[in-house]
Every structure is written in C-alpha cells, then in structure tokens.
C-alpha cells in the first residue's frame, strides 16, 4: 500500500471511529431521554407516595450514579429538587382547581407536614399556599372552605 493509500485509510478509519462514537453517544442520549421520560411519568403518577433516590433506583433497576446522571443531563436538576418542583406544580394546580383546604392538598402530593409543605411551596413560588389560593378568586370550583 502506498503512503497516499495508507493516509486515506487512516483518515477513513478515523472518520469511521468518530461516526461510531457519535452513534453510540446518540444511542445513550436516546436511552437517557427514554429513561427520563419513564421516570418523570412514574414520579407524576406516584407523587402521593414517598419518593426517594433508593426507591427510584429499585423501580428502574439502575444505580444511583445512573439516576443522578440522567437527572443532571436531562432535567438539569437533582432528584430531590425535581420531585419537590413536581409536587409544588401539582399543588399549584390543585389549590385553584379543587375544593379542598390546603392541609388536604399537601397530603395529596405526598407531604404530610403542613408546615413543611408551606415552607417548600414558598421557596419555589415566593408566597404561601393559602396566599396562592387567594390570588385566584375567579376560580368557580373553589368554594369558601377553611384552609387549615
């Protein structure tokens, strides 16, 4: 093989290697995205239950490092922050759409301690759940009920 042919072969192999690496990387991203979607759906469906890193790892048969990696790369967040944000977003919806006092809403999203719920809710929204509920007086499904 001449030097030119060897050079062409080296370039071709390098290009093939880069394409292979990119394909593997894309497969990993798709798998991470699919896993992330499944985890997101699971969290949404099980907000009322205790959710922990260990529990999610057991359910999805993955290591803690894999779970942390998925959350960092796909959600750009930690597992616990993501779960808290999901709970707060769900609580915001419930606070203005169901006829329940705040202490019942916090139980519906998996937080049994009313004071802790208020603290977490305020951290993410800047206001208390009761204040948030009162900002939507136009909500027809909401009746005057003791907020607890």
Tab-separated table of N, CA and C in Angstrom:
chain	number	residue	atom	x	y	z
A	1	UNK	N	0.867	-1.180	0.000
A	1	UNK	CA	0.000	0.000	0.000
A	1	UNK	C	0.905	1.232	0.000
A	2	UNK	N	0.566	2.169	-0.854
A	2	UNK	CA	1.367	3.394	-0.934
A	2	UNK	C	1.066	4.292	0.261
A	3	UNK	N	1.908	5.281	0.447
A	3	UNK	CA	1.715	6.231	1.550
A	3	UNK	C	0.397	6.990	1.399
A	4	UNK	N	0.019	7.304	0.201
A	4	UNK	CA	-1.244	8.027	-0.032
A	4	UNK	C	-2.415	7.124	0.355
A	5	UNK	N	-2.346	5.852	-0.034
A	5	UNK	CA	-3.413	4.925	0.312
A	5	UNK	C	-3.481	4.708	1.825
A	6	UNK	N	-2.309	4.634	2.450
A	6	UNK	CA	-2.274	4.488	3.911
A	6	UNK	C	-2.887	5.704	4.589
A	7	UNK	N	-2.563	6.881	4.091
A	7	UNK	CA	-3.131	8.118	4.645
A	7	UNK	C	-4.638	8.148	4.481
A	8	UNK	N	-5.111	7.734	3.320
A	8	UNK	CA	-6.547	7.687	3.057
A	8	UNK	C	-7.220	6.682	3.991
A	9	UNK	N	-6.575	5.541	4.192
A	9	UNK	CA	-7.108	4.519	5.078
A	9	UNK	C	-7.174	5.016	6.518
A	10	UNK	N	-6.147	5.709	6.969
A	10	UNK	CA	-6.121	6.256	8.330
A	10	UNK	C	-7.242	7.274	8.507
A	11	UNK	N	-7.421	8.144	7.530
A	11	UNK	CA	-8.497	9.158	7.598
A	11	UNK	C	-9.855	8.466	7.620
A	12	UNK	N	-10.010	7.456	6.772
A	12	UNK	CA	-11.287	6.727	6.712
A	12	UNK	C	-11.577	6.050	8.048
A	13	UNK	N	-10.561	5.408	8.631
A	13	UNK	CA	-10.748	4.758	9.930
A	13	UNK	C	-11.065	5.771	11.024
A	14	UNK	N	-10.374	6.902	10.999
A	14	UNK	CA	-10.632	7.945	11.996
A	14	UNK	C	-12.057	8.473	11.857
A	15	UNK	N	-12.485	8.689	10.622
A	15	UNK	CA	-13.843	9.180	10.363
A	15	UNK	C	-14.861	8.145	10.826
A	16	UNK	N	-14.601	6.873	10.500
A	16	UNK	CA	-15.489	5.796	10.934
A	16	UNK	C	-15.558	5.755	12.459
A	17	UNK	N	-14.411	5.901	13.094
A	17	UNK	CA	-14.368	5.896	14.556
A	17	UNK	C	-15.185	7.031	15.149
A	18	UNK	N	-15.078	8.210	14.548
A	18	UNK	CA	-15.852	9.363	15.025
A	18	UNK	C	-17.341	9.128	14.820
A	19	UNK	N	-17.708	8.590	13.658
A	19	UNK	CA	-19.124	8.298	13.389
A	19	UNK	C	-19.662	7.246	14.365
A	20	UNK	N	-18.831	6.228	14.638
A	20	UNK	CA	-19.226	5.191	15.581
A	20	UNK	C	-19.421	5.780	16.977
A	21	UNK	N	-18.468	6.601	17.406
A	21	UNK	CA	-18.569	7.243	18.720
A	21	UNK	C	-19.818	8.104	18.813
A	22	UNK	N	-20.111	8.842	17.737
A	22	UNK	CA	-21.291	9.705	17.722
A	22	UNK	C	-22.570	8.866	17.773
A	23	UNK	N	-22.589	7.754	17.039
A	23	UNK	CA	-23.762	6.882	17.041
A	23	UNK	C	-23.997	6.297	18.430
A	24	UNK	N	-22.928	5.849	19.074
A	24	UNK	CA	-23.045	5.303	20.427
A	24	UNK	C	-23.520	6.389	21.384
A	25	UNK	N	-22.968	7.577	21.248
A	25	UNK	CA	-23.360	8.702	22.096
A	25	UNK	C	-24.839	9.025	21.903
A	26	UNK	N	-25.296	9.032	20.657
A	26	UNK	CA	-26.712	9.299	20.372
A	26	UNK	C	-27.608	8.219	20.954
A	27	UNK	N	-27.168	6.952	20.885
A	27	UNK	CA	-27.945	5.859	21.474
A	27	UNK	C	-28.073	6.044	22.984
A	28	UNK	N	-26.989	6.438	23.613
A	28	UNK	CA	-27.003	6.659	25.061
A	28	UNK	C	-27.944	7.808	25.400
A	29	UNK	N	-27.899	8.893	24.604
A	29	UNK	CA	-28.796	10.027	24.847
A	29	UNK	C	-30.250	9.612	24.694
A	30	UNK	N	-30.565	8.845	23.653
A	30	UNK	CA	-31.943	8.396	23.441
A	30	UNK	C	-32.378	7.519	24.604
A	31	UNK	N	-31.508	6.621	25.048
A	31	UNK	CA	-31.840	5.773	26.187
A	31	UNK	C	-32.044	6.614	27.443
A	32	UNK	N	-31.189	7.628	27.643
A	32	UNK	CA	-31.341	8.509	28.802
A	32	UNK	C	-32.649	9.278	28.718
A	33	UNK	N	-32.972	9.782	27.512
A	33	UNK	CA	-34.220	10.520	27.339
A	33	UNK	C	-35.430	9.619	27.580
A	34	UNK	N	-35.360	8.387	27.083
A	34	UNK	CA	-36.466	7.457	27.294
A	34	UNK	C	-36.588	7.110	28.773
A	35	UNK	N	-35.469	6.836	29.408
A	35	UNK	CA	-35.475	6.548	30.841
A	35	UNK	C	-35.994	7.753	31.617
A	36	UNK	N	-35.549	8.934	31.235
A	36	UNK	CA	-36.006	10.160	31.907
A	36	UNK	C	-37.512	10.318	31.764
A	37	UNK	N	-38.042	10.036	30.594
A	37	UNK	CA	-39.494	10.126	30.379
A	37	UNK	C	-40.242	9.136	31.259
A	38	UNK	N	-39.702	7.928	31.367
A	38	UNK	CA	-40.336	6.917	32.207
A	38	UNK	C	-40.274	7.315	33.678
A	39	UNK	N	-39.141	7.847	34.100
A	39	UNK	CA	-39.000	8.280	35.495
A	39	UNK	C	-39.943	9.445	35.775
A	40	UNK	N	-40.008	10.394	34.860
A	40	UNK	CA	-40.903	11.543	35.014
A	40	UNK	C	-42.349	11.082	35.150
A	41	UNK	N	-42.772	10.164	34.293
A	41	UNK	CA	-44.143	9.653	34.347
A	41	UNK	C	-44.397	8.930	35.671
A	42	UNK	N	-43.406	8.169	36.120
A	42	UNK	CA	-43.544	7.450	37.390
A	42	UNK	C	-43.689	8.423	38.554
A	43	UNK	N	-42.835	9.433	38.570
A	43	UNK	CA	-42.897	10.430	39.649
A	43	UNK	C	-44.262	11.118	39.648
A	44	UNK	N	-44.722	11.524	38.480
A	44	UNK	CA	-46.020	12.203	38.378
A	44	UNK	C	-47.159	11.309	38.880
A	45	UNK	N	-47.091	10.037	38.557
A	45	UNK	CA	-48.152	9.112	38.948
A	45	UNK	C	-48.087	8.700	40.419
A	46	UNK	N	-46.934	8.913	41.050
A	46	UNK	CA	-46.750	8.451	42.424
A	46	UNK	C	-46.367	9.575	43.390
A	47	UNK	N	-46.770	10.791	43.100
A	47	UNK	CA	-46.413	11.923	43.956
A	47	UNK	C	-46.906	11.743	45.391
A	48	UNK	N	-48.015	11.074	45.552
A	48	UNK	CA	-48.596	10.915	46.885
A	48	UNK	C	-47.771	9.975	47.764
A	49	UNK	N	-46.969	9.146	47.135
A	49	UNK	CA	-46.159	8.177	47.868
A	49	UNK	C	-44.781	8.740	48.177
A	50	UNK	N	-44.115	8.158	49.154
A	50	UNK	CA	-42.729	8.583	49.410
A	50	UNK	C	-41.853	8.240	48.202
A	51	UNK	N	-41.103	9.212	47.733
A	51	UNK	CA	-40.214	9.021	46.580
A	51	UNK	C	-38.797	9.346	47.012
A	52	UNK	N	-37.909	8.410	46.824
A	52	UNK	CA	-36.514	8.622	47.193
A	52	UNK	C	-35.622	8.111	46.070
A	53	UNK	N	-34.366	8.484	46.151
A	53	UNK	CA	-33.387	8.008	45.175
A	53	UNK	C	-33.348	6.481	45.198
A	54	UNK	N	-33.280	5.910	46.376
A	54	UNK	CA	-33.210	4.455	46.506
A	54	UNK	C	-34.442	3.792	45.901
A	55	UNK	N	-35.597	4.351	46.173
A	55	UNK	CA	-36.841	3.785	45.631
A	55	UNK	C	-36.838	3.841	44.105
A	56	UNK	N	-36.472	4.980	43.527
A	56	UNK	CA	-36.453	5.110	42.067
A	56	UNK	C	-35.433	4.150	41.447
A	57	UNK	N	-34.297	4.002	42.085
A	57	UNK	CA	-33.283	3.060	41.585
A	57	UNK	C	-33.822	1.637	41.597
A	58	UNK	N	-34.532	1.286	42.645
A	58	UNK	CA	-35.120	-0.055	42.734
A	58	UNK	C	-36.183	-0.269	41.652
A	59	UNK	N	-37.035	0.707	41.465
A	59	UNK	CA	-38.111	0.591	40.475
A	59	UNK	C	-37.545	0.450	39.061
A	60	UNK	N	-36.516	1.230	38.743
A	60	UNK	CA	-35.986	1.246	37.372
A	60	UNK	C	-34.735	0.387	37.197
A	61	UNK	N	-34.345	-0.302	38.259
A	61	UNK	CA	-33.195	-1.218	38.202
A	61	UNK	C	-31.942	-0.526	37.656
A	62	UNK	N	-31.643	0.623	38.246
A	62	UNK	CA	-30.457	1.382	37.851
A	62	UNK	C	-29.675	1.774	39.100
A	63	UNK	N	-28.431	2.130	38.899
A	63	UNK	CA	-27.602	2.562	40.027
A	63	UNK	C	-27.915	4.014	40.379
A	64	UNK	N	-27.496	4.420	41.566
A	64	UNK	CA	-27.666	5.816	41.966
A	64	UNK	C	-26.909	6.737	41.014
A	65	UNK	N	-25.700	6.329	40.627
A	65	UNK	CA	-24.915	7.153	39.707
A	65	UNK	C	-25.638	7.354	38.386
A	66	UNK	N	-26.282	6.304	37.878
A	66	UNK	CA	-27.030	6.415	36.615
A	66	UNK	C	-28.220	7.361	36.791
A	67	UNK	N	-28.922	7.234	37.904
A	67	UNK	CA	-30.067	8.108	38.172
A	67	UNK	C	-29.620	9.562	38.258
A	68	UNK	N	-28.549	9.806	39.024
A	68	UNK	CA	-28.028	11.168	39.146
A	68	UNK	C	-27.608	11.714	37.787
A	69	UNK	N	-26.983	10.888	36.982
A	69	UNK	CA	-26.522	11.301	35.660
A	69	UNK	C	-27.690	11.689	34.763
A	70	UNK	N	-28.744	10.896	34.785
A	70	UNK	CA	-29.937	11.200	33.981
A	70	UNK	C	-30.545	12.521	34.421
A	71	UNK	N	-30.661	12.730	35.705
A	71	UNK	CA	-31.263	13.967	36.196
A	71	UNK	C	-30.416	15.183	35.860
A	72	UNK	N	-29.097	15.037	35.977
A	72	UNK	CA	-28.211	16.154	35.625
A	72	UNK	C	-28.302	16.486	34.143
A	73	UNK	N	-28.229	15.453	33.302
A	73	UNK	CA	-28.156	15.697	31.862
A	73	UNK	C	-29.499	16.033	31.231
A	74	UNK	N	-30.563	15.412	31.691
A	74	UNK	CA	-31.874	15.619	31.057
A	74	UNK	C	-32.692	16.710	31.752
A	75	UNK	N	-32.761	16.670	33.076
A	75	UNK	CA	-33.584	17.618	33.815
A	75	UNK	C	-32.797	18.813	34.339
A	76	UNK	N	-31.491	18.737	34.277
A	76	UNK	CA	-30.621	19.801	34.787
A	76	UNK	C	-30.980	20.140	36.239
A	77	UNK	N	-31.174	19.083	37.021
A	77	UNK	CA	-31.604	19.266	38.408
A	77	UNK	C	-31.204	18.036	39.219
A	78	UNK	N	-31.331	18.158	40.541
A	78	UNK	CA	-31.127	16.995	41.390
A	78	UNK	C	-32.448	16.233	41.494
A	79	UNK	N	-32.374	15.003	41.922
A	79	UNK	CA	-33.574	14.177	42.047
A	79	UNK	C	-34.556	14.809	43.023
A	80	UNK	N	-34.076	15.159	44.212
A	80	UNK	CA	-34.983	15.703	45.236
A	80	UNK	C	-35.579	17.044	44.840
A	81	UNK	N	-34.794	17.920	44.246
A	81	UNK	CA	-35.344	19.203	43.784
A	81	UNK	C	-36.409	18.985	42.725
A	82	UNK	N	-36.146	18.071	41.822
A	82	UNK	CA	-37.101	17.790	40.753
A	82	UNK	C	-38.425	17.286	41.328
A	83	UNK	N	-38.337	16.374	42.279
A	83	UNK	CA	-39.551	15.848	42.911
A	83	UNK	C	-40.299	16.962	43.639
A	84	UNK	N	-39.568	17.807	44.363
A	84	UNK	CA	-40.228	18.925	45.065
A	84	UNK	C	-40.899	19.869	44.077
A	85	UNK	N	-40.223	20.183	42.974
A	85	UNK	CA	-40.829	21.068	41.968
A	85	UNK	C	-42.098	20.447	41.392
A	86	UNK	N	-42.059	19.152	41.118
A	86	UNK	CA	-43.247	18.466	40.604
A	86	UNK	C	-44.389	18.549	41.619
A	87	UNK	N	-44.057	18.364	42.877
A	87	UNK	CA	-45.087	18.429	43.917
A	87	UNK	C	-45.672	19.834	44.021
A	88	UNK	N	-44.823	20.832	43.951
A	88	UNK	CA	-45.297	22.215	44.038
A	88	UNK	C	-46.160	22.555	42.822
A	89	UNK	N	-45.741	22.157	41.632
A	89	UNK	CA	-46.534	22.432	40.426
A	89	UNK	C	-47.898	21.753	40.505
A	90	UNK	N	-47.912	20.538	40.991
A	90	UNK	CA	-49.184	19.831	41.159
A	90	UNK	C	-50.035	20.513	42.216
A	91	UNK	N	-49.414	20.938	43.306
A	91	UNK	CA	-50.143	21.640	44.367
A	91	UNK	C	-50.739	22.938	43.843
A	92	UNK	N	-49.981	23.675	43.040
A	92	UNK	CA	-50.494	24.929	42.469
A	92	UNK	C	-51.769	24.663	41.679
A	93	UNK	N	-51.754	23.624	40.879
A	93	UNK	CA	-52.943	23.268	40.101
A	93	UNK	C	-54.107	22.892	41.020
A	94	UNK	N	-53.824	22.056	42.008
A	94	UNK	CA	-54.876	21.607	42.914
A	94	UNK	C	-55.433	22.748	43.758
A	95	UNK	N	-54.575	23.649	44.183
A	95	UNK	CA	-55.020	24.756	45.037
A	95	UNK	C	-56.091	25.620	44.373
A	96	UNK	N	-56.059	25.688	43.073
A	96	UNK	CA	-57.040	26.542	42.380
A	96	UNK	C	-58.107	25.748	41.634
A	97	UNK	N	-58.009	24.419	41.682
A	97	UNK	CA	-58.975	23.658	40.888
A	97	UNK	C	-59.827	22.676	41.687
A	98	UNK	N	-59.479	22.416	42.927
A	98	UNK	CA	-60.308	21.509	43.726
A	98	UNK	C	-60.777	22.219	44.984
A	99	UNK	N	-61.852	21.758	45.491
A	99	UNK	CA	-62.461	22.357	46.670
A	99	UNK	C	-61.958	21.657	47.927
A	100	UNK	N	-60.694	21.869	48.218
A	100	UNK	CA	-60.070	21.236	49.379
A	100	UNK	C	-59.224	22.255	50.121
A	101	UNK	N	-59.145	22.119	51.435
A	101	UNK	CA	-58.268	23.001	52.199
A	101	UNK	C	-56.796	22.653	51.930
A	102	UNK	N	-55.932	23.583	52.235
A	102	UNK	CA	-54.505	23.430	51.956
A	102	UNK	C	-53.937	22.177	52.608
A	103	UNK	N	-54.329	21.880	53.848
A	103	UNK	CA	-53.755	20.711	54.519
A	103	UNK	C	-54.098	19.412	53.796
A	104	UNK	N	-55.240	19.362	53.097
A	104	UNK	CA	-55.571	18.180	52.301
A	104	UNK	C	-54.753	18.137	51.010
A	105	UNK	N	-54.526	19.301	50.427
A	105	UNK	CA	-53.731	19.380	49.193
A	105	UNK	C	-52.320	18.866	49.458
A	106	UNK	N	-51.729	19.262	50.576
A	106	UNK	CA	-50.357	18.813	50.840
A	106	UNK	C	-50.312	17.301	51.005
A	107	UNK	N	-51.320	16.703	51.576
A	107	UNK	CA	-51.362	15.242	51.694
A	107	UNK	C	-51.521	14.593	50.316
A	108	UNK	N	-52.258	15.247	49.424
A	108	UNK	CA	-52.468	14.710	48.076
A	108	UNK	C	-51.178	14.631	47.261
A	109	UNK	N	-50.203	15.449	47.621
A	109	UNK	CA	-48.954	15.462	46.857
A	109	UNK	C	-47.809	14.795	47.608
A	110	UNK	N	-48.138	14.095	48.681
A	110	UNK	CA	-47.130	13.307	49.371
A	110	UNK	C	-46.354	14.019	50.458
A	111	UNK	N	-46.855	15.146	50.923
A	111	UNK	CA	-46.207	15.847	52.036
A	111	UNK	C	-47.212	15.891	53.182
A	112	UNK	N	-46.905	15.180	54.245
A	112	UNK	CA	-47.849	15.065	55.363
A	112	UNK	C	-47.755	16.205	56.359
A	113	UNK	N	-46.661	16.928	56.358
A	113	UNK	CA	-46.439	18.007	57.313
A	113	UNK	C	-46.834	19.340	56.671
A	114	UNK	N	-47.923	19.924	57.176
A	114	UNK	CA	-48.444	21.183	56.628
A	114	UNK	C	-47.391	22.298	56.660
A	115	UNK	N	-46.669	22.424	57.776
A	115	UNK	CA	-45.669	23.489	57.891
A	115	UNK	C	-44.520	23.290	56.903
A	116	UNK	N	-44.089	22.057	56.743
A	116	UNK	CA	-43.026	21.762	55.775
A	116	UNK	C	-43.512	22.063	54.358
A	117	UNK	N	-44.739	21.672	54.054
A	117	UNK	CA	-45.318	21.949	52.743
A	117	UNK	C	-45.337	23.452	52.471
A	118	UNK	N	-45.767	24.220	53.443
A	118	UNK	CA	-45.817	25.674	53.288
A	118	UNK	C	-44.426	26.233	53.012
A	119	UNK	N	-43.432	25.737	53.737
A	119	UNK	CA	-42.044	26.185	53.557
A	119	UNK	C	-41.541	25.856	52.145
A	120	UNK	N	-41.773	24.633	51.698
A	120	UNK	CA	-41.330	24.215	50.358
A	120	UNK	C	-42.070	25.006	49.285
A	121	UNK	N	-43.367	25.146	49.440
A	121	UNK	CA	-44.175	25.876	48.462
A	121	UNK	C	-43.687	27.318	48.339
A	122	UNK	N	-43.444	27.947	49.473
A	122	UNK	CA	-42.988	29.341	49.469
A	122	UNK	C	-41.594	29.465	48.849
A	123	UNK	N	-40.738	28.476	49.075
A	123	UNK	CA	-39.390	28.502	48.495
A	123	UNK	C	-39.459	28.552	46.958
A	124	UNK	N	-40.400	27.825	46.370
A	124	UNK	CA	-40.484	27.750	44.915
A	124	UNK	C	-41.383	28.817	44.286
A	125	UNK	N	-42.333	29.346	45.055
A	125	UNK	CA	-43.273	30.310	44.463
A	125	UNK	C	-43.139	31.727	45.014
A	126	UNK	N	-42.562	31.844	46.198
A	126	UNK	CA	-42.425	33.155	46.820
A	126	UNK	C	-43.603	33.539	47.698
A	127	UNK	N	-44.658	32.730	47.689
A	127	UNK	CA	-45.829	33.001	48.534
A	127	UNK	C	-46.304	31.700	49.172
A	128	UNK	N	-47.140	31.838	50.194
A	128	UNK	CA	-47.666	30.653	50.870
A	128	UNK	C	-48.762	30.011	50.008
A	129	UNK	N	-49.064	28.745	50.258
A	129	UNK	CA	-50.141	28.095	49.503
A	129	UNK	C	-51.483	28.807	49.673
A	130	UNK	N	-51.762	29.247	50.883
A	130	UNK	CA	-53.031	29.938	51.144
A	130	UNK	C	-53.100	31.245	50.352
A	131	UNK	N	-51.998	31.987	50.325
A	131	UNK	CA	-51.963	33.230	49.542
A	131	UNK	C	-52.116	32.934	48.053
A	132	UNK	N	-51.477	31.886	47.597
A	132	UNK	CA	-51.581	31.494	46.191
A	132	UNK	C	-53.031	31.179	45.852
A	133	UNK	N	-53.684	30.449	46.734
A	133	UNK	CA	-55.074	30.076	46.531
A	133	UNK	C	-55.972	31.310	46.460
A	134	UNK	N	-55.667	32.293	47.280
A	134	UNK	CA	-56.477	33.510	47.319
A	134	UNK	C	-56.251	34.416	46.107
A	135	UNK	N	-55.148	34.214	45.384
A	135	UNK	CA	-54.892	35.053	44.203
A	135	UNK	C	-55.778	34.659	43.032
A	136	UNK	N	-56.520	33.571	43.179
A	136	UNK	CA	-57.405	33.100	42.116
A	136	UNK	C	-58.859	33.084	42.578
A	137	UNK	N	-59.388	34.238	42.958
A	137	UNK	CA	-60.775	34.264	43.451
A	137	UNK	C	-61.795	33.965	42.351
A	138	UNK	N	-61.377	34.088	41.097
A	138	UNK	CA	-62.277	33.835	39.973
A	138	UNK	C	-62.525	32.342	39.757
A	139	UNK	N	-61.813	31.511	40.478
A	139	UNK	CA	-61.949	30.074	40.296
A	139	UNK	C	-63.317	29.630	40.790
A	140	UNK	N	-64.144	29.145	39.884
A	140	UNK	CA	-65.513	28.782	40.227
A	140	UNK	C	-65.633	27.455	40.959
A	141	UNK	N	-64.604	26.592	40.832
A	141	UNK	CA	-64.690	25.313	41.511
A	141	UNK	C	-64.340	25.427	42.977
A	142	UNK	N	-63.753	26.512	43.330
A	142	UNK	CA	-63.304	26.732	44.707
A	142	UNK	C	-64.404	27.398	45.507
A	143	UNK	N	-64.763	26.826	46.607
A	143	UNK	CA	-65.762	27.426	47.489
A	143	UNK	C	-65.060	27.905	48.743
A	144	UNK	N	-65.693	28.761	49.478
A	144	UNK	CA	-65.102	29.222	50.734
A	144	UNK	C	-65.069	28.046	51.704
A	145	UNK	N	-63.897	27.553	51.928
A	145	UNK	CA	-63.706	26.427	52.820
A	145	UNK	C	-62.504	26.729	53.694
A	146	UNK	N	-62.552	26.326	54.914
A	146	UNK	CA	-61.444	26.591	55.822
A	146	UNK	C	-60.169	25.980	55.274
A	147	UNK	N	-59.118	26.800	55.135
A	147	UNK	CA	-57.855	26.349	54.546
A	147	UNK	C	-56.982	25.607	55.537
A	148	UNK	N	-57.277	25.608	56.738
A	148	UNK	CA	-56.498	24.864	57.717
A	148	UNK	C	-55.360	25.566	58.244
